[in-house]
Amino acid sequence: QKEEKQLEHTLESLIQRVQDIKNSIANLLVKLENEYNILQWPSVLDNFALLSGQLNTLGKLLRNEKVPPLRNSILLPIALSGDRDPELEKVTERRVIAFNADVVPHYLRTKPEPEVEERLQPVLNRASSLTPEAAQKQINAMNKMTSNIVDIIKSHQETMEKEANQKSSLSQTSSQADTNTLLSAVLTGKGFKSSGMRRTDMAQQQSNMQAQQQAAQQKQQGNAHGKVQSSIKTNIKQGSSTHPYQRN
């Protein structure tokens, strides 16, 4: 009875972990199908990182010492029926509506499907045909290539961190308050009314200045005409004193 409870608890934990993985895969597929035009690569990497962490958690759970060996447990169908089973439909999220002879070979299969086995068998044959020296040589080459990729990623990351530190160490050459004041003045005219100068006032002042300039010019012209008249009168008086027909 203790082993049965332990097995039941293990199965509940496994179902929960698998459900989390299923939800993460479904969310990623929804993004790829509906948001492919705006989806950014960092977001995709975050989804893959989440899936990787969930798979590692599932693997640790299976490797736990307290988990009973599931290989020793046998799962057998108690009954087969072609009738629709609402409870089974609910548990499988409407993927399986009846537990019949067509469903059992797929859901209780302990080996890959025949098509998968056919594709996997040549790979297994080629792997088994390699000598230990050739296999170790390929492993070393793969490890070397992986190490080079890791070094490139680390170097790129260090460069990015260095550039970020240099940018943060530069002194600030702008003021956010001045920027906000300038934007408010350009967009809403804030600050112009209080300082003073409306268009009508400016036009009135320009008109006054033009009138003053015209008055000054007229005054100058009048002064110039006055001087000419006075000089003419003076000349006439001087001429009358020296009239040629004047008697002595």
PDB file of C-alpha atoms in Angstrom:
ATOM      1  CA  GLN A   1       0.000   0.000   0.000  1.00  0.00           C
ATOM      2  CA  LYS A   2       2.893   2.373   0.718  1.00  0.00           C
ATOM      3  CA  GLU A   3       4.377   1.696  -2.706  1.00  0.00           C
ATOM      4  CA  GLU A   4       1.005   2.338  -4.336  1.00  0.00           C
ATOM      5  CA  LYS A   5       0.677   5.737  -2.616  1.00  0.00           C
ATOM      6  CA  GLN A   6       4.227   6.606  -3.582  1.00  0.00           C
ATOM      7  CA  LEU A   7       3.541   5.610  -7.175  1.00  0.00           C
ATOM      8  CA  GLU A   8       0.329   7.615  -7.208  1.00  0.00           C
ATOM      9  CA  HIS A   9       2.142  10.699  -5.853  1.00  0.00           C
ATOM     10  CA  THR A  10       4.871  10.282  -8.476  1.00  0.00           C
ATOM     11  CA  LEU A  11       2.352  10.034 -11.292  1.00  0.00           C
ATOM     12  CA  GLU A  12       0.604  13.213 -10.110  1.00  0.00           C
ATOM     13  CA  SER A  13       3.923  15.076 -10.107  1.00  0.00           C
ATOM     14  CA  LEU A  14       4.779  13.764 -13.563  1.00  0.00           C
ATOM     15  CA  ILE A  15       1.381  14.749 -14.934  1.00  0.00           C
ATOM     16  CA  GLN A  16       1.828  18.264 -13.545  1.00  0.00           C
ATOM     17  CA  ARG A  17       5.314  18.653 -15.040  1.00  0.00           C
ATOM     18  CA  VAL A  18       4.184  17.318 -18.407  1.00  0.00           C
ATOM     19  CA  GLN A  19       1.211  19.686 -18.337  1.00  0.00           C
ATOM     20  CA  ASP A  20       3.565  22.638 -17.766  1.00  0.00           C
ATOM     21  CA  ILE A  21       5.694  21.550 -20.726  1.00  0.00           C
ATOM     22  CA  LYS A  22       2.583  21.151 -22.869  1.00  0.00           C
ATOM     23  CA  ASN A  23       1.394  24.666 -22.005  1.00  0.00           C
ATOM     24  CA  SER A  24       4.798  26.157 -22.809  1.00  0.00           C
ATOM     25  CA  ILE A  25       4.904  24.417 -26.192  1.00  0.00           C
ATOM     26  CA  ALA A  26       1.353  25.572 -26.955  1.00  0.00           C
ATOM     27  CA  ASN A  27       2.232  29.187 -26.092  1.00  0.00           C
ATOM     28  CA  LEU A  28       5.293  29.070 -28.311  1.00  0.00           C
ATOM     29  CA  LEU A  29       3.297  27.647 -31.225  1.00  0.00           C
ATOM     30  CA  VAL A  30       0.661  30.365 -30.825  1.00  0.00           C
ATOM     31  CA  LYS A  31       3.371  33.040 -31.004  1.00  0.00           C
ATOM     32  CA  LEU A  32       4.985  31.461 -34.048  1.00  0.00           C
ATOM     33  CA  GLU A  33       1.661  31.217 -35.880  1.00  0.00           C
ATOM     34  CA  ASN A  34       0.111  34.575 -34.932  1.00  0.00           C
ATOM     35  CA  GLU A  35       3.002  36.881 -34.029  1.00  0.00           C
ATOM     36  CA  TYR A  36       5.639  35.783 -36.529  1.00  0.00           C
ATOM     37  CA  ASN A  37       5.847  39.261 -38.098  1.00  0.00           C
ATOM     38  CA  ILE A  38       6.624  41.045 -34.801  1.00  0.00           C
ATOM     39  CA  LEU A  39       8.254  38.211 -32.865  1.00  0.00           C
ATOM     40  CA  GLN A  40      11.791  38.999 -31.722  1.00  0.00           C
ATOM     41  CA  TRP A  41      14.577  36.428 -31.436  1.00  0.00           C
ATOM     42  CA  PRO A  42      15.221  37.114 -27.696  1.00  0.00           C
ATOM     43  CA  SER A  43      11.590  36.229 -26.992  1.00  0.00           C
ATOM     44  CA  VAL A  44      11.996  32.911 -28.831  1.00  0.00           C
ATOM     45  CA  LEU A  45      15.154  32.185 -26.845  1.00  0.00           C
ATOM     46  CA  ASP A  46      13.285  32.882 -23.610  1.00  0.00           C
ATOM     47  CA  ASN A  47      10.641  30.325 -24.577  1.00  0.00           C
ATOM     48  CA  PHE A  48      13.293  27.737 -25.389  1.00  0.00           C
ATOM     49  CA  ALA A  49      15.033  28.458 -22.081  1.00  0.00           C
ATOM     50  CA  LEU A  50      11.750  27.907 -20.253  1.00  0.00           C
ATOM     51  CA  LEU A  51      11.198  24.606 -22.038  1.00  0.00           C
ATOM     52  CA  SER A  52      14.754  23.502 -21.283  1.00  0.00           C
ATOM     53  CA  GLY A  53      14.313  24.255 -17.591  1.00  0.00           C
ATOM     54  CA  GLN A  54      11.020  22.360 -17.445  1.00  0.00           C
ATOM     55  CA  LEU A  55      12.523  19.336 -19.192  1.00  0.00           C
ATOM     56  CA  ASN A  56      15.453  19.353 -16.754  1.00  0.00           C
ATOM     57  CA  THR A  57      13.014  19.473 -13.847  1.00  0.00           C
ATOM     58  CA  LEU A  58      11.141  16.497 -15.287  1.00  0.00           C
ATOM     59  CA  GLY A  59      14.412  14.596 -15.720  1.00  0.00           C
ATOM     60  CA  LYS A  60      15.461  15.294 -12.127  1.00  0.00           C
ATOM     61  CA  LEU A  61      12.096  14.059 -10.919  1.00  0.00           C
ATOM     62  CA  LEU A  62      12.497  10.800 -12.813  1.00  0.00           C
ATOM     63  CA  ARG A  63      16.039  10.345 -11.477  1.00  0.00           C
ATOM     64  CA  ASN A  64      15.042  10.987  -7.888  1.00  0.00           C
ATOM     65  CA  GLU A  65      15.756   8.151  -5.507  1.00  0.00           C
ATOM     66  CA  LYS A  66      12.295   8.406  -3.953  1.00  0.00           C
ATOM     67  CA  VAL A  67      10.597   7.827  -7.288  1.00  0.00           C
ATOM     68  CA  PRO A  68       9.745   4.151  -7.776  1.00  0.00           C
ATOM     69  CA  PRO A  69      11.095   2.544 -10.979  1.00  0.00           C
ATOM     70  CA  LEU A  70       8.341   3.004 -13.480  1.00  0.00           C
ATOM     71  CA  ARG A  71       9.826   0.329 -15.734  1.00  0.00           C
ATOM     72  CA  ASN A  72       8.624  -2.295 -13.296  1.00  0.00           C
ATOM     73  CA  SER A  73       5.014  -1.132 -13.614  1.00  0.00           C
ATOM     74  CA  ILE A  74       2.723  -2.579 -16.254  1.00  0.00           C
ATOM     75  CA  LEU A  75      -0.169  -0.661 -17.761  1.00  0.00           C
ATOM     76  CA  LEU A  76      -2.951  -2.772 -19.158  1.00  0.00           C
ATOM     77  CA  PRO A  77      -6.348  -1.753 -20.540  1.00  0.00           C
ATOM     78  CA  ILE A  78      -9.119  -3.024 -18.291  1.00  0.00           C
ATOM     79  CA  ALA A  79     -11.827  -2.693 -20.870  1.00  0.00           C
ATOM     80  CA  LEU A  80     -12.251  -1.553 -24.444  1.00  0.00           C
ATOM     81  CA  SER A  81     -15.361   0.169 -25.653  1.00  0.00           C
ATOM     82  CA  GLY A  82     -16.428   1.915 -28.801  1.00  0.00           C
ATOM     83  CA  ASP A  83     -18.901   4.102 -26.924  1.00  0.00           C
ATOM     84  CA  ARG A  84     -18.126   7.702 -26.174  1.00  0.00           C
ATOM     85  CA  ASP A  85     -16.678   8.263 -22.704  1.00  0.00           C
ATOM     86  CA  PRO A  86     -17.259  11.823 -21.350  1.00  0.00           C
ATOM     87  CA  GLU A  87     -14.774  11.402 -18.531  1.00  0.00           C
ATOM     88  CA  LEU A  88     -12.036  10.202 -20.869  1.00  0.00           C
ATOM     89  CA  GLU A  89     -12.844  13.055 -23.250  1.00  0.00           C
ATOM     90  CA  LYS A  90     -12.463  15.561 -20.417  1.00  0.00           C
ATOM     91  CA  VAL A  91      -9.164  14.121 -19.167  1.00  0.00           C
ATOM     92  CA  THR A  92      -7.619  14.034 -22.637  1.00  0.00           C
ATOM     93  CA  GLU A  93      -8.935  17.490 -23.554  1.00  0.00           C
ATOM     94  CA  ARG A  94     -11.209  16.005 -26.227  1.00  0.00           C
ATOM     95  CA  ARG A  95      -8.344  14.242 -28.008  1.00  0.00           C
ATOM     96  CA  VAL A  96      -9.713  10.771 -27.162  1.00  0.00           C
ATOM     97  CA  ILE A  97     -13.459  10.279 -27.027  1.00  0.00           C
ATOM     98  CA  ALA A  98     -13.494   6.472 -26.760  1.00  0.00           C
ATOM     99  CA  PHE A  99     -10.979   3.878 -25.554  1.00  0.00           C
ATOM    100  CA  ASN A 100     -11.241   1.377 -28.380  1.00  0.00           C
ATOM    101  CA  ALA A 101      -8.950  -0.971 -30.270  1.00  0.00           C
ATOM    102  CA  ASP A 102      -7.797   1.800 -32.624  1.00  0.00           C
ATOM    103  CA  VAL A 103      -6.587   4.027 -29.790  1.00  0.00           C
ATOM    104  CA  VAL A 104      -4.931   1.511 -27.476  1.00  0.00           C
ATOM    105  CA  PRO A 105      -1.952   0.581 -29.734  1.00  0.00           C
ATOM    106  CA  HIS A 106      -0.967   4.245 -30.004  1.00  0.00           C
ATOM    107  CA  TYR A 107      -1.437   5.382 -26.420  1.00  0.00           C
ATOM    108  CA  LEU A 108      -0.071   2.236 -24.737  1.00  0.00           C
ATOM    109  CA  ARG A 109       2.835   1.761 -27.104  1.00  0.00           C
ATOM    110  CA  THR A 110       6.166   1.030 -25.401  1.00  0.00           C
ATOM    111  CA  LYS A 111       8.206   1.270 -28.578  1.00  0.00           C
ATOM    112  CA  PRO A 112       8.407   3.982 -31.264  1.00  0.00           C
ATOM    113  CA  GLU A 113       6.071   3.802 -34.215  1.00  0.00           C
ATOM    114  CA  PRO A 114       7.208   1.646 -37.160  1.00  0.00           C
ATOM    115  CA  GLU A 115       7.977   4.714 -39.306  1.00  0.00           C
ATOM    116  CA  VAL A 116      10.170   6.168 -36.563  1.00  0.00           C
ATOM    117  CA  GLU A 117      11.958   2.859 -36.091  1.00  0.00           C
ATOM    118  CA  GLU A 118      12.712   2.692 -39.804  1.00  0.00           C
ATOM    119  CA  ARG A 119      14.351   6.120 -39.729  1.00  0.00           C
ATOM    120  CA  LEU A 120      16.185   5.431 -36.488  1.00  0.00           C
ATOM    121  CA  GLN A 121      17.585   2.045 -37.436  1.00  0.00           C
ATOM    122  CA  PRO A 122      20.144   3.303 -40.048  1.00  0.00           C
ATOM    123  CA  VAL A 123      21.481   5.776 -37.521  1.00  0.00           C
ATOM    124  CA  LEU A 124      21.887   3.036 -34.920  1.00  0.00           C
ATOM    125  CA  ASN A 125      23.586   0.770 -37.432  1.00  0.00           C
ATOM    126  CA  ARG A 126      26.058   3.467 -38.443  1.00  0.00           C
ATOM    127  CA  ALA A 127      26.812   4.254 -34.807  1.00  0.00           C
ATOM    128  CA  SER A 128      27.414   0.617 -33.966  1.00  0.00           C
ATOM    129  CA  SER A 129      29.762   0.219 -36.925  1.00  0.00           C
ATOM    130  CA  LEU A 130      32.174   2.881 -35.669  1.00  0.00           C
ATOM    131  CA  THR A 131      35.319   1.814 -33.899  1.00  0.00           C
ATOM    132  CA  PRO A 132      35.988   3.252 -30.425  1.00  0.00           C
ATOM    133  CA  GLU A 133      38.878   5.313 -31.842  1.00  0.00           C
ATOM    134  CA  ALA A 134      36.721   6.823 -34.601  1.00  0.00           C
ATOM    135  CA  ALA A 135      33.903   7.532 -32.160  1.00  0.00           C
ATOM    136  CA  GLN A 136      36.299   9.220 -29.746  1.00  0.00           C
ATOM    137  CA  LYS A 137      37.757  11.275 -32.588  1.00  0.00           C
ATOM    138  CA  GLN A 138      34.312  12.538 -33.540  1.00  0.00           C
ATOM    139  CA  ILE A 139      33.535  13.293 -29.895  1.00  0.00           C
ATOM    140  CA  ASN A 140      36.729  15.311 -29.576  1.00  0.00           C
ATOM    141  CA  ALA A 141      35.946  17.250 -32.754  1.00  0.00           C
ATOM    142  CA  MET A 142      32.453  18.004 -31.508  1.00  0.00           C
ATOM    143  CA  ASN A 143      33.788  19.122 -28.124  1.00  0.00           C
ATOM    144  CA  LYS A 144      36.331  21.390 -29.806  1.00  0.00           C
ATOM    145  CA  MET A 145      33.710  22.985 -32.024  1.00  0.00           C
ATOM    146  CA  THR A 146      31.387  23.475 -29.049  1.00  0.00           C
ATOM    147  CA  SER A 147      34.191  25.065 -27.015  1.00  0.00           C
ATOM    148  CA  ASN A 148      34.943  27.488 -29.851  1.00  0.00           C
ATOM    149  CA  ILE A 149      31.286  28.493 -30.050  1.00  0.00           C
ATOM    150  CA  VAL A 150      31.182  29.033 -26.298  1.00  0.00           C
ATOM    151  CA  ASP A 151      34.327  31.191 -26.457  1.00  0.00           C
ATOM    152  CA  ILE A 152      32.827  33.303 -29.256  1.00  0.00           C
ATOM    153  CA  ILE A 153      29.634  33.811 -27.262  1.00  0.00           C
ATOM    154  CA  LYS A 154      31.577  34.780 -24.130  1.00  0.00           C
ATOM    155  CA  SER A 155      33.762  37.206 -26.077  1.00  0.00           C
ATOM    156  CA  HIS A 156      30.738  38.837 -27.662  1.00  0.00           C
ATOM    157  CA  GLN A 157      29.055  39.092 -24.260  1.00  0.00           C
ATOM    158  CA  GLU A 158      32.143  40.691 -22.704  1.00  0.00           C
ATOM    159  CA  THR A 159      32.331  43.205 -25.556  1.00  0.00           C
ATOM    160  CA  MET A 160      28.695  44.153 -25.090  1.00  0.00           C
ATOM    161  CA  GLU A 161      29.155  44.557 -21.329  1.00  0.00           C
ATOM    162  CA  LYS A 162      32.250  46.693 -21.882  1.00  0.00           C
ATOM    163  CA  GLU A 163      30.419  48.983 -24.311  1.00  0.00           C
ATOM    164  CA  ALA A 164      27.511  49.273 -21.893  1.00  0.00           C
ATOM    165  CA  ASN A 165      29.863  50.250 -19.059  1.00  0.00           C
ATOM    166  CA  GLN A 166      31.564  52.856 -21.240  1.00  0.00           C
ATOM    167  CA  LYS A 167      28.234  54.390 -22.189  1.00  0.00           C
ATOM    168  CA  SER A 168      27.111  54.526 -18.573  1.00  0.00           C
ATOM    169  CA  SER A 169      30.376  56.195 -17.492  1.00  0.00           C
ATOM    170  CA  LEU A 170      30.024  59.099 -19.957  1.00  0.00           C
ATOM    171  CA  SER A 171      28.874  62.378 -18.478  1.00  0.00           C
ATOM    172  CA  GLN A 172      25.382  63.468 -19.328  1.00  0.00           C
ATOM    173  CA  THR A 173      25.280  66.311 -21.843  1.00  0.00           C
ATOM    174  CA  SER A 174      21.548  66.927 -21.840  1.00  0.00           C
ATOM    175  CA  SER A 175      18.925  67.982 -19.350  1.00  0.00           C
ATOM    176  CA  GLN A 176      15.613  66.209 -19.208  1.00  0.00           C
ATOM    177  CA  ALA A 177      13.960  69.266 -17.654  1.00  0.00           C
ATOM    178  CA  ASP A 178      15.128  71.516 -20.499  1.00  0.00           C
ATOM    179  CA  THR A 179      13.960  68.948 -23.036  1.00  0.00           C
ATOM    180  CA  ASN A 180      10.507  68.793 -21.464  1.00  0.00           C
ATOM    181  CA  THR A 181      10.297  72.607 -21.374  1.00  0.00           C
ATOM    182  CA  LEU A 182      11.239  72.839 -25.047  1.00  0.00           C
ATOM    183  CA  LEU A 183       8.715  70.179 -26.040  1.00  0.00           C
ATOM    184  CA  SER A 184       5.970  71.904 -24.064  1.00  0.00           C
ATOM    185  CA  ALA A 185       6.791  75.221 -25.750  1.00  0.00           C
ATOM    186  CA  VAL A 186       6.770  73.722 -29.257  1.00  0.00           C
ATOM    187  CA  LEU A 187       3.728  71.477 -28.857  1.00  0.00           C
ATOM    188  CA  THR A 188       1.443  73.510 -26.579  1.00  0.00           C
ATOM    189  CA  GLY A 189       2.951  77.018 -26.612  1.00  0.00           C
ATOM    190  CA  LYS A 190       3.582  76.850 -22.897  1.00  0.00           C
ATOM    191  CA  GLY A 191       5.686  79.794 -21.678  1.00  0.00           C
ATOM    192  CA  PHE A 192       4.934  82.222 -24.526  1.00  0.00           C
ATOM    193  CA  LYS A 193       1.792  83.797 -23.039  1.00  0.00           C
ATOM    194  CA  SER A 194       3.395  84.680 -19.749  1.00  0.00           C
ATOM    195  CA  SER A 195       6.457  86.289 -21.330  1.00  0.00           C
ATOM    196  CA  GLY A 196       4.487  88.494 -23.324  1.00  0.00           C
ATOM    197  CA  MET A 197       4.346  88.893 -26.820  1.00  0.00           C
ATOM    198  CA  ARG A 198       1.295  88.137 -28.912  1.00  0.00           C
ATOM    199  CA  ARG A 199       1.115  88.638 -32.612  1.00  0.00           C
ATOM    200  CA  THR A 200      -1.334  91.541 -32.369  1.00  0.00           C
ATOM    201  CA  ASP A 201       0.897  93.333 -29.875  1.00  0.00           C
ATOM    202  CA  MET A 202       3.908  92.820 -32.094  1.00  0.00           C
ATOM    203  CA  ALA A 203       2.005  94.140 -35.124  1.00  0.00           C
ATOM    204  CA  GLN A 204       0.848  97.209 -33.152  1.00  0.00           C
ATOM    205  CA  GLN A 205       4.382  97.961 -32.045  1.00  0.00           C
ATOM    206  CA  GLN A 206       5.634  97.635 -35.609  1.00  0.00           C
ATOM    207  CA  SER A 207       2.938 100.042 -36.788  1.00  0.00           C
ATOM    208  CA  ASN A 208       3.874 102.542 -34.073  1.00  0.00           C
ATOM    209  CA  MET A 209       7.523 102.318 -35.004  1.00  0.00           C
ATOM    210  CA  GLN A 210       6.731 102.904 -38.690  1.00  0.00           C
ATOM    211  CA  ALA A 211       4.566 105.920 -37.799  1.00  0.00           C
ATOM    212  CA  GLN A 212       7.346 107.374 -35.658  1.00  0.00           C
ATOM    213  CA  GLN A 213       9.854 106.869 -38.459  1.00  0.00           C
ATOM    214  CA  GLN A 214       7.562 108.591 -40.965  1.00  0.00           C
ATOM    215  CA  ALA A 215       7.000 111.509 -38.572  1.00  0.00           C
ATOM    216  CA  ALA A 216      10.731 111.891 -38.054  1.00  0.00           C
ATOM    217  CA  GLN A 217      11.324 111.897 -41.812  1.00  0.00           C
ATOM    218  CA  GLN A 218       8.626 114.496 -42.374  1.00  0.00           C
ATOM    219  CA  LYS A 219      10.114 116.662 -39.639  1.00  0.00           C
ATOM    220  CA  GLN A 220      13.533 116.448 -41.183  1.00  0.00           C
ATOM    221  CA  GLN A 221      12.104 117.365 -44.604  1.00  0.00           C
ATOM    222  CA  GLY A 222      10.235 120.309 -43.077  1.00  0.00           C
ATOM    223  CA  ASN A 223      13.361 121.601 -41.414  1.00  0.00           C
ATOM    224  CA  ALA A 224      15.204 121.351 -44.693  1.00  0.00           C
ATOM    225  CA  HIS A 225      12.514 123.399 -46.535  1.00  0.00           C
ATOM    226  CA  GLY A 226      12.528 126.048 -43.810  1.00  0.00           C
ATOM    227  CA  LYS A 227      16.228 126.646 -44.126  1.00  0.00           C
ATOM    228  CA  VAL A 228      15.926 127.157 -47.890  1.00  0.00           C
ATOM    229  CA  GLN A 229      13.135 129.744 -47.550  1.00  0.00           C
ATOM    230  CA  SER A 230      15.034 131.749 -44.967  1.00  0.00           C
ATOM    231  CA  SER A 231      18.096 131.899 -47.170  1.00  0.00           C
ATOM    232  CA  ILE A 232      16.032 133.117 -50.112  1.00  0.00           C
ATOM    233  CA  LYS A 233      14.503 135.957 -48.115  1.00  0.00           C
ATOM    234  CA  THR A 234      17.882 137.039 -46.961  1.00  0.00           C
ATOM    235  CA  ASN A 235      19.140 137.198 -50.504  1.00  0.00           C
ATOM    236  CA  ILE A 236      16.200 139.370 -51.581  1.00  0.00           C
ATOM    237  CA  LYS A 237      16.812 141.853 -48.846  1.00  0.00           C
ATOM    238  CA  GLN A 238      20.443 142.105 -49.754  1.00  0.00           C
ATOM    239  CA  GLY A 239      19.539 142.651 -53.399  1.00  0.00           C
ATOM    240  CA  SER A 240      17.136 145.537 -52.594  1.00  0.00           C
ATOM    241  CA  SER A 241      19.879 147.416 -50.770  1.00  0.00           C
ATOM    242  CA  THR A 242      22.006 147.426 -53.937  1.00  0.00           C
ATOM    243  CA  HIS A 243      19.285 148.324 -56.480  1.00  0.00           C
ATOM    244  CA  PRO A 244      20.863 149.831 -59.617  1.00  0.00           C
ATOM    245  CA  TYR A 245      18.239 152.592 -59.934  1.00  0.00           C
ATOM    246  CA  GLN A 246      18.459 153.738 -56.390  1.00  0.00           C
ATOM    247  CA  ARG A 247      19.223 157.443 -56.068  1.00  0.00           C
ATOM    248  CA  ASN A 248      21.950 158.790 -53.975  1.00  0.00           C
TER     249      ASN A 248
END
